[in-house]
Amino acid sequence: MKKTFAFIGALALAIASAFAQDAVQKAAEDAAAEISGAPKEEAVAPKPKYWTNSLSVSLGVNNTQLKNWAAGGYNTITLASALDAKADYKKDLMSWNNRLQLDYGFLNSSDKEGVFQKNNDRIYLESKWAYQTKADSKLSYTASYDFRSQFTDTPKDYTQDTQGNWVAGDPVSGFISPAYTNLALGIQWVPNEWFNINVAPLTGGFTIVSNPVLRSSYGMKLGVAEDDPAYAAAVAGGDAAQIGGYYKSALFQFGAQVKANLKFKINDNFTVESQATVFTDYLAEPYFRINWDNAIDWQLSKLIKLSFKTWMINDPNVLVTDEATGTTSPRGWQFKEFMSFAFTYTIASK
C-alpha cells in the first residue's frame, strides 16, 4: 500500500513538473514574440554639414641691433602680419566659396627715427557661387565677386623739416586709392581638385580712387573739358589736390575676365598656390589688366610657418610721370615679393 501511494505521489510530481516546464517555456516564447514584434529603434542619421570654415592668423617680428659695428648698418625692427579666412558652402550641385586675405607689415629703421615705413599692405576679398551643369560634370555656371585695395597711405618719399623731423611726402596709394571691384558671370572648368579655370565673358566693375591727388595717376577720366577755364587755372596753379578734384573718382569698366587657380600640396606641410587673372575692357580696347599672385607656405611646426609670396601687376591705366619732361606713360609690370618667418595659428572646422 505504501508503495502504491509512493508511486502515485511520484507520478503526480512528474506531471506537475512537466506542466510547469511547459508553462515556463510558453512564457519565454510569448516574451520572445513580444520583443521581436516590438518596433525597432532606428539609428539617427548624422545631420549633414554644408559649411566648412577656417581662419589662419600669423605674426612675425625681425629685429637687428648694431653697436660699434665696423661694417656699418642700421638698427631695424620689422613686423609682418597676415590673416586668411575661408567660408565654403556645398550642397548637392551648388557651392559658394568665400575667402578674405589681409596682409600688413612695416619696418622702422634708425636712419629714419620714429618713422614706420610700410612694406606690405593688401586687402583681397573673393566670393564665388557655382552650380554644376550635372552631377558628374566638370563644368559649373558661376557668379563671382572680388575686391582689392589696401589699408593705409603709402608716401612717395620722406623729407626732413627744419627741426629734423621726418615728414611724409605725397602719397602714391592709399585706402580705396585705388580699389578694384568686379562682378563676373561665366562658366568654370574643374578638371581635378588642384586646378580650375573660370571664363567670364560678362564682367563689370569699377576702379575707385577716393584721393583726388591720385586720380590722374590711375586712369580716372576728367569730369570737365580740358579747356575748361577753371581746370586750366588749377593746372596753372599746380595744386595737385585742386587738379584732382576735376577728375572722376570712379572708372566703370565692362569686359571679360579669365581667372585660373592652382593649389596643391607637396606633402602635409608644404603648399603651393597660384592665381592668374586677366581682364580686358570692351569699352577701351585694347586694354588688358593682369594680376598674378603666388604663395609658398612651409609649415615647419604646429605654430611656425615660413611663407614666400609674390605679386605681379600690369595695368595700362596706372601711369608714371617723368619729372624731367612732365610726360606720363603706363608704369608697366609691377613686382613685389615678401618672405616671412612667423608664428601661425589656424582654426578650422572638423
Coordinates of C-alpha atoms in Angstrom, one line a residue:
M1 CA 0.0 0.0 0.0
K2 CA 2.8 2.3 0.9
K3 CA 4.5 1.5 -2.4
T4 CA 1.2 2.4 -4.2
F5 CA 1.0 5.8 -2.5
A6 CA 4.6 6.4 -3.2
F7 CA 4.2 5.6 -6.9
I8 CA 1.1 7.9 -7.2
G9 CA 2.9 10.7 -5.5
A10 CA 5.9 10.4 -7.8
L11 CA 3.7 10.3 -10.8
A12 CA 1.8 13.4 -9.7
L13 CA 5.1 15.2 -9.1
A14 CA 6.3 14.3 -12.5
I15 CA 3.1 15.5 -14.1
A16 CA 3.2 18.8 -12.2
S17 CA 6.8 19.3 -13.2
A18 CA 6.0 18.7 -16.9
F19 CA 3.2 21.2 -16.8
A20 CA 5.4 23.7 -15.0
Q21 CA 8.2 23.4 -17.7
D22 CA 5.6 23.8 -20.4
A23 CA 4.3 27.0 -18.7
V24 CA 7.8 28.4 -18.4
Q25 CA 8.6 27.6 -22.0
K26 CA 5.4 29.1 -23.2
A27 CA 6.0 32.3 -21.1
A28 CA 9.5 32.5 -22.6
E29 CA 8.2 32.1 -26.1
D30 CA 5.5 34.7 -25.5
A31 CA 8.1 37.1 -24.2
A32 CA 10.4 36.5 -27.2
A33 CA 7.4 37.1 -29.6
E34 CA 6.6 40.4 -27.9
I35 CA 10.3 41.5 -28.1
S36 CA 10.6 40.5 -31.8
G37 CA 7.3 42.2 -32.6
A38 CA 8.2 45.5 -30.9
P39 CA 9.2 48.3 -33.2
K40 CA 12.9 48.6 -33.7
E41 CA 14.6 51.8 -32.8
E42 CA 16.2 53.3 -35.9
A43 CA 19.7 54.8 -35.8
V44 CA 19.6 58.7 -36.1
A45 CA 21.4 59.8 -39.2
P46 CA 24.0 62.5 -38.6
K47 CA 23.0 66.0 -39.5
P48 CA 24.6 67.0 -42.8
K49 CA 27.3 69.7 -42.7
Y50 CA 27.2 72.1 -45.6
W51 CA 29.7 74.6 -44.3
T52 CA 33.5 74.3 -43.8
N53 CA 35.4 77.2 -42.3
S54 CA 38.9 78.1 -41.4
L55 CA 40.9 81.0 -40.0
S56 CA 44.6 81.4 -40.1
V57 CA 46.5 84.3 -38.5
S58 CA 50.2 84.8 -38.4
L59 CA 52.6 87.3 -36.9
G60 CA 56.3 87.7 -37.5
V61 CA 58.9 90.0 -36.0
N62 CA 62.5 90.6 -37.1
N63 CA 65.0 92.8 -35.2
T64 CA 68.5 93.9 -35.9
Q65 CA 70.6 95.9 -33.4
L66 CA 74.1 97.2 -34.1
K67 CA 76.6 98.7 -31.6
N68 CA 80.1 99.8 -32.6
W69 CA 79.7 97.6 -35.7
A70 CA 82.6 98.4 -38.0
A71 CA 80.9 97.3 -41.2
G72 CA 78.0 99.7 -40.5
G73 CA 74.3 99.4 -41.0
Y74 CA 71.1 100.4 -39.3
N75 CA 69.1 99.2 -36.4
T76 CA 65.8 97.9 -37.7
I77 CA 62.6 96.2 -36.5
T78 CA 60.2 94.6 -38.9
L79 CA 56.7 93.3 -38.3
A80 CA 54.6 91.2 -40.7
S81 CA 51.1 90.1 -40.1
A82 CA 48.5 88.2 -42.2
L83 CA 45.0 86.8 -42.0
D84 CA 43.5 84.2 -44.2
A85 CA 39.8 83.4 -43.6
K86 CA 37.7 80.9 -45.6
A87 CA 34.0 80.0 -45.5
D88 CA 32.8 77.4 -48.0
Y89 CA 29.3 76.0 -48.6
K90 CA 28.5 72.9 -50.6
K91 CA 25.1 71.2 -51.1
D92 CA 24.2 68.9 -54.0
L93 CA 25.2 70.7 -57.2
M94 CA 25.6 74.2 -55.6
S95 CA 28.6 75.7 -53.9
W96 CA 29.6 79.0 -52.5
N97 CA 33.2 79.8 -51.7
N98 CA 34.4 82.9 -49.8
R99 CA 37.9 84.0 -48.9
L100 CA 39.4 87.1 -47.3
Q101 CA 43.1 87.7 -47.3
L102 CA 44.7 90.5 -45.3
D103 CA 48.4 91.4 -45.2
Y104 CA 50.1 94.2 -43.4
G105 CA 53.8 94.8 -42.5
F106 CA 56.1 97.7 -41.7
L107 CA 59.6 98.4 -40.7
N108 CA 61.3 101.0 -38.5
S109 CA 65.0 101.9 -39.2
S110 CA 67.4 104.0 -37.2
D111 CA 68.1 106.1 -40.3
K112 CA 64.6 107.5 -40.0
E113 CA 63.8 107.5 -36.3
G114 CA 60.1 107.4 -35.4
V115 CA 59.0 106.6 -39.0
F116 CA 57.2 103.4 -39.6
Q117 CA 57.6 102.6 -43.3
K118 CA 55.0 100.2 -44.8
N119 CA 56.5 97.3 -46.7
N120 CA 53.3 95.2 -47.2
D121 CA 49.6 96.2 -47.4
R122 CA 46.9 94.2 -49.0
I123 CA 43.1 93.6 -48.8
Y124 CA 41.7 90.9 -51.1
L125 CA 38.2 89.5 -50.9
E126 CA 36.8 86.8 -53.2
S127 CA 33.3 85.3 -53.3
K128 CA 32.2 82.8 -55.9
W129 CA 28.8 81.0 -56.4
A130 CA 28.8 77.9 -58.6
Y131 CA 26.2 75.5 -59.9
Q132 CA 27.3 72.3 -61.7
T133 CA 25.7 71.6 -65.0
K134 CA 25.1 68.0 -63.8
A135 CA 26.3 65.7 -61.1
D136 CA 29.3 64.2 -62.9
S137 CA 30.1 67.3 -64.9
K138 CA 33.4 69.3 -64.6
L139 CA 31.6 72.4 -65.7
S140 CA 29.7 74.9 -63.5
Y141 CA 27.8 78.1 -64.0
T142 CA 29.4 80.8 -61.9
A143 CA 28.8 84.3 -60.5
S144 CA 31.8 85.8 -58.7
Y145 CA 32.8 89.0 -56.9
D146 CA 36.2 90.3 -55.9
F147 CA 37.6 93.4 -54.2
R148 CA 41.2 94.6 -53.9
S149 CA 42.6 97.5 -52.0
Q150 CA 44.9 98.4 -49.1
F151 CA 44.7 99.8 -45.6
T152 CA 46.9 102.9 -45.3
D153 CA 48.6 105.6 -47.4
T154 CA 52.0 104.9 -48.9
P155 CA 54.1 108.1 -49.2
K156 CA 56.4 108.5 -52.2
D157 CA 59.3 109.6 -50.0
Y158 CA 60.2 111.3 -46.7
T159 CA 61.9 114.7 -46.1
Q160 CA 63.2 116.4 -43.0
D161 CA 61.9 119.7 -41.7
T162 CA 64.0 122.4 -40.1
Q163 CA 63.7 120.6 -36.7
G164 CA 65.0 117.3 -38.2
N165 CA 61.6 115.6 -38.1
W166 CA 60.7 113.3 -40.9
V167 CA 57.7 114.4 -43.0
A168 CA 55.9 112.1 -45.4
G169 CA 55.6 113.2 -49.0
D170 CA 52.7 113.0 -51.3
P171 CA 51.0 109.5 -51.3
V172 CA 51.3 107.1 -54.2
S173 CA 48.4 105.0 -53.0
G174 CA 46.0 104.7 -50.0
F175 CA 42.8 103.2 -48.7
I176 CA 40.3 102.9 -51.6
S177 CA 43.0 104.7 -53.7
P178 CA 42.9 102.6 -55.8
A179 CA 40.3 99.9 -55.2
Y180 CA 39.3 97.4 -57.8
T181 CA 35.9 95.6 -57.7
N182 CA 34.4 93.2 -60.2
L183 CA 31.3 91.2 -60.7
A184 CA 31.7 88.4 -63.2
L185 CA 29.2 85.9 -64.8
G186 CA 30.6 82.9 -66.6
I187 CA 31.5 79.2 -66.5
Q188 CA 34.1 77.3 -64.6
W189 CA 36.0 74.1 -65.6
V190 CA 37.4 71.9 -62.8
P191 CA 39.4 69.1 -64.3
N192 CA 40.8 68.0 -61.0
E193 CA 40.9 69.0 -57.3
W194 CA 44.1 71.2 -57.6
F195 CA 43.3 73.3 -60.7
N196 CA 40.3 75.3 -62.1
I197 CA 39.8 78.0 -64.6
N198 CA 36.9 80.4 -64.8
V199 CA 35.9 82.2 -68.0
A200 CA 33.5 85.2 -67.5
P201 CA 32.6 87.0 -70.7
L202 CA 30.3 89.3 -68.8
T203 CA 32.4 91.2 -66.2
G204 CA 31.7 94.6 -64.9
G205 CA 33.4 96.6 -62.2
F206 CA 34.9 99.9 -61.0
T207 CA 38.3 101.2 -60.4
I208 CA 37.8 103.7 -57.5
V209 CA 40.3 106.4 -56.3
S210 CA 39.0 108.4 -53.4
N211 CA 42.1 110.6 -53.0
P212 CA 41.8 113.4 -55.6
V213 CA 45.6 113.8 -55.7
L214 CA 45.9 110.2 -57.1
R215 CA 43.1 110.1 -59.6
S216 CA 45.0 111.1 -62.7
S217 CA 47.7 108.5 -61.9
Y218 CA 45.2 105.6 -62.1
G219 CA 43.4 106.5 -65.3
M220 CA 40.4 108.4 -64.0
K221 CA 38.6 110.5 -66.5
L222 CA 38.2 114.2 -66.5
G223 CA 34.8 115.4 -65.4
V224 CA 35.2 118.6 -67.5
A225 CA 36.6 119.6 -70.8
E226 CA 40.4 120.0 -70.9
D227 CA 40.0 123.6 -72.0
D228 CA 37.6 124.5 -69.1
P229 CA 38.8 127.8 -67.6
A230 CA 38.6 126.6 -64.0
Y231 CA 40.5 123.4 -64.8
A232 CA 43.1 125.3 -66.8
A233 CA 43.6 127.7 -63.9
A234 CA 44.1 124.8 -61.5
V235 CA 46.7 123.3 -63.8
A236 CA 48.5 126.6 -64.0
G237 CA 48.4 126.9 -60.2
G238 CA 50.0 123.4 -59.8
D239 CA 47.8 122.4 -56.9
A240 CA 47.5 118.6 -57.2
A241 CA 44.5 118.3 -54.9
Q242 CA 42.6 121.0 -56.8
I243 CA 43.5 119.5 -60.2
G244 CA 42.4 116.0 -58.9
G245 CA 39.1 117.4 -57.9
Y246 CA 38.2 117.8 -61.6
Y247 CA 38.7 114.1 -62.2
K248 CA 36.0 111.5 -61.6
S249 CA 36.5 109.3 -58.5
A250 CA 35.5 106.0 -60.3
L251 CA 36.0 104.4 -63.7
F252 CA 33.5 101.9 -64.9
Q253 CA 34.8 99.0 -66.9
F254 CA 32.9 96.3 -68.7
G255 CA 34.6 93.3 -70.4
A256 CA 35.7 89.7 -70.0
Q257 CA 37.7 88.0 -67.3
V258 CA 39.7 84.8 -67.2
K259 CA 40.9 83.6 -63.7
A260 CA 43.0 80.4 -63.2
N261 CA 43.6 78.9 -59.8
L262 CA 46.2 76.3 -58.9
K263 CA 46.8 74.8 -55.5
F264 CA 48.5 71.6 -54.5
K265 CA 50.3 70.1 -51.6
I266 CA 53.7 68.5 -52.0
N267 CA 53.2 67.0 -48.5
D268 CA 51.1 67.8 -45.5
N269 CA 53.3 70.7 -44.6
F270 CA 54.3 72.2 -48.0
T271 CA 51.7 74.1 -50.1
V272 CA 52.0 75.9 -53.4
E273 CA 49.2 78.3 -54.5
S274 CA 48.9 80.5 -57.6
Q275 CA 46.2 82.6 -59.1
A276 CA 46.4 84.5 -62.5
T277 CA 43.7 86.9 -63.5
V278 CA 43.4 88.6 -66.9
F279 CA 40.7 91.3 -67.6
T280 CA 40.0 93.1 -70.9
D281 CA 37.7 96.1 -71.2
Y282 CA 35.3 96.1 -74.1
L283 CA 34.8 99.8 -73.7
A284 CA 38.5 100.7 -74.0
E285 CA 40.2 98.4 -76.5
P286 CA 42.9 97.4 -76.5
Y287 CA 43.2 97.0 -72.7
F288 CA 44.4 94.1 -70.6
R289 CA 44.9 94.2 -66.8
I290 CA 46.9 91.3 -65.4
N291 CA 47.2 90.1 -61.8
W292 CA 49.4 87.1 -60.9
D293 CA 49.6 86.1 -57.2
N294 CA 51.8 83.3 -55.8
A295 CA 52.3 81.9 -52.4
I296 CA 54.5 79.1 -51.0
D297 CA 53.9 78.0 -47.4
W298 CA 56.1 75.6 -45.4
Q299 CA 54.6 74.7 -42.0
L300 CA 57.8 74.0 -40.0
S301 CA 55.9 73.0 -36.9
K302 CA 52.4 73.3 -35.5
L303 CA 52.8 77.1 -34.8
I304 CA 55.7 78.2 -37.0
K305 CA 55.4 78.8 -40.8
L306 CA 57.8 80.0 -43.5
S307 CA 56.0 81.9 -46.3
F308 CA 57.1 83.3 -49.6
K309 CA 54.7 85.4 -51.6
T310 CA 54.9 87.3 -54.9
W311 CA 52.6 89.7 -56.7
M312 CA 52.8 90.9 -60.3
I313 CA 50.5 93.5 -61.8
N314 CA 50.3 95.1 -65.3
D315 CA 47.7 97.7 -65.6
P316 CA 47.9 100.3 -68.5
N317 CA 45.8 102.7 -66.5
V318 CA 48.5 103.0 -63.8
L319 CA 50.6 105.9 -65.0
V320 CA 54.0 107.2 -64.1
T321 CA 55.2 110.8 -64.7
D322 CA 58.7 111.6 -65.9
E323 CA 59.7 114.5 -63.6
A324 CA 62.2 115.8 -66.2
T325 CA 59.9 116.1 -69.1
G326 CA 56.5 116.0 -67.4
T327 CA 55.2 113.3 -69.7
T328 CA 53.2 110.4 -68.5
S329 CA 53.3 106.8 -69.6
P330 CA 52.0 103.4 -68.4
R331 CA 54.0 102.1 -65.4
G332 CA 54.4 98.7 -67.0
W333 CA 55.0 95.5 -64.9
Q334 CA 54.9 95.9 -61.2
F335 CA 56.5 93.2 -59.0
K336 CA 56.6 92.7 -55.2
E337 CA 57.9 89.7 -53.1
F338 CA 57.6 89.2 -49.4
M339 CA 59.1 86.5 -47.2
S340 CA 58.1 85.9 -43.6
F341 CA 59.1 83.5 -40.8
A342 CA 56.1 83.8 -38.4
F343 CA 54.1 82.4 -35.6
T344 CA 50.9 81.0 -37.1
Y345 CA 47.7 79.7 -35.6
T346 CA 44.9 78.1 -37.5
I347 CA 41.3 77.3 -36.5
A348 CA 39.3 75.0 -38.9
S349 CA 36.0 73.2 -38.8
K350 CA 36.3 69.4 -38.5

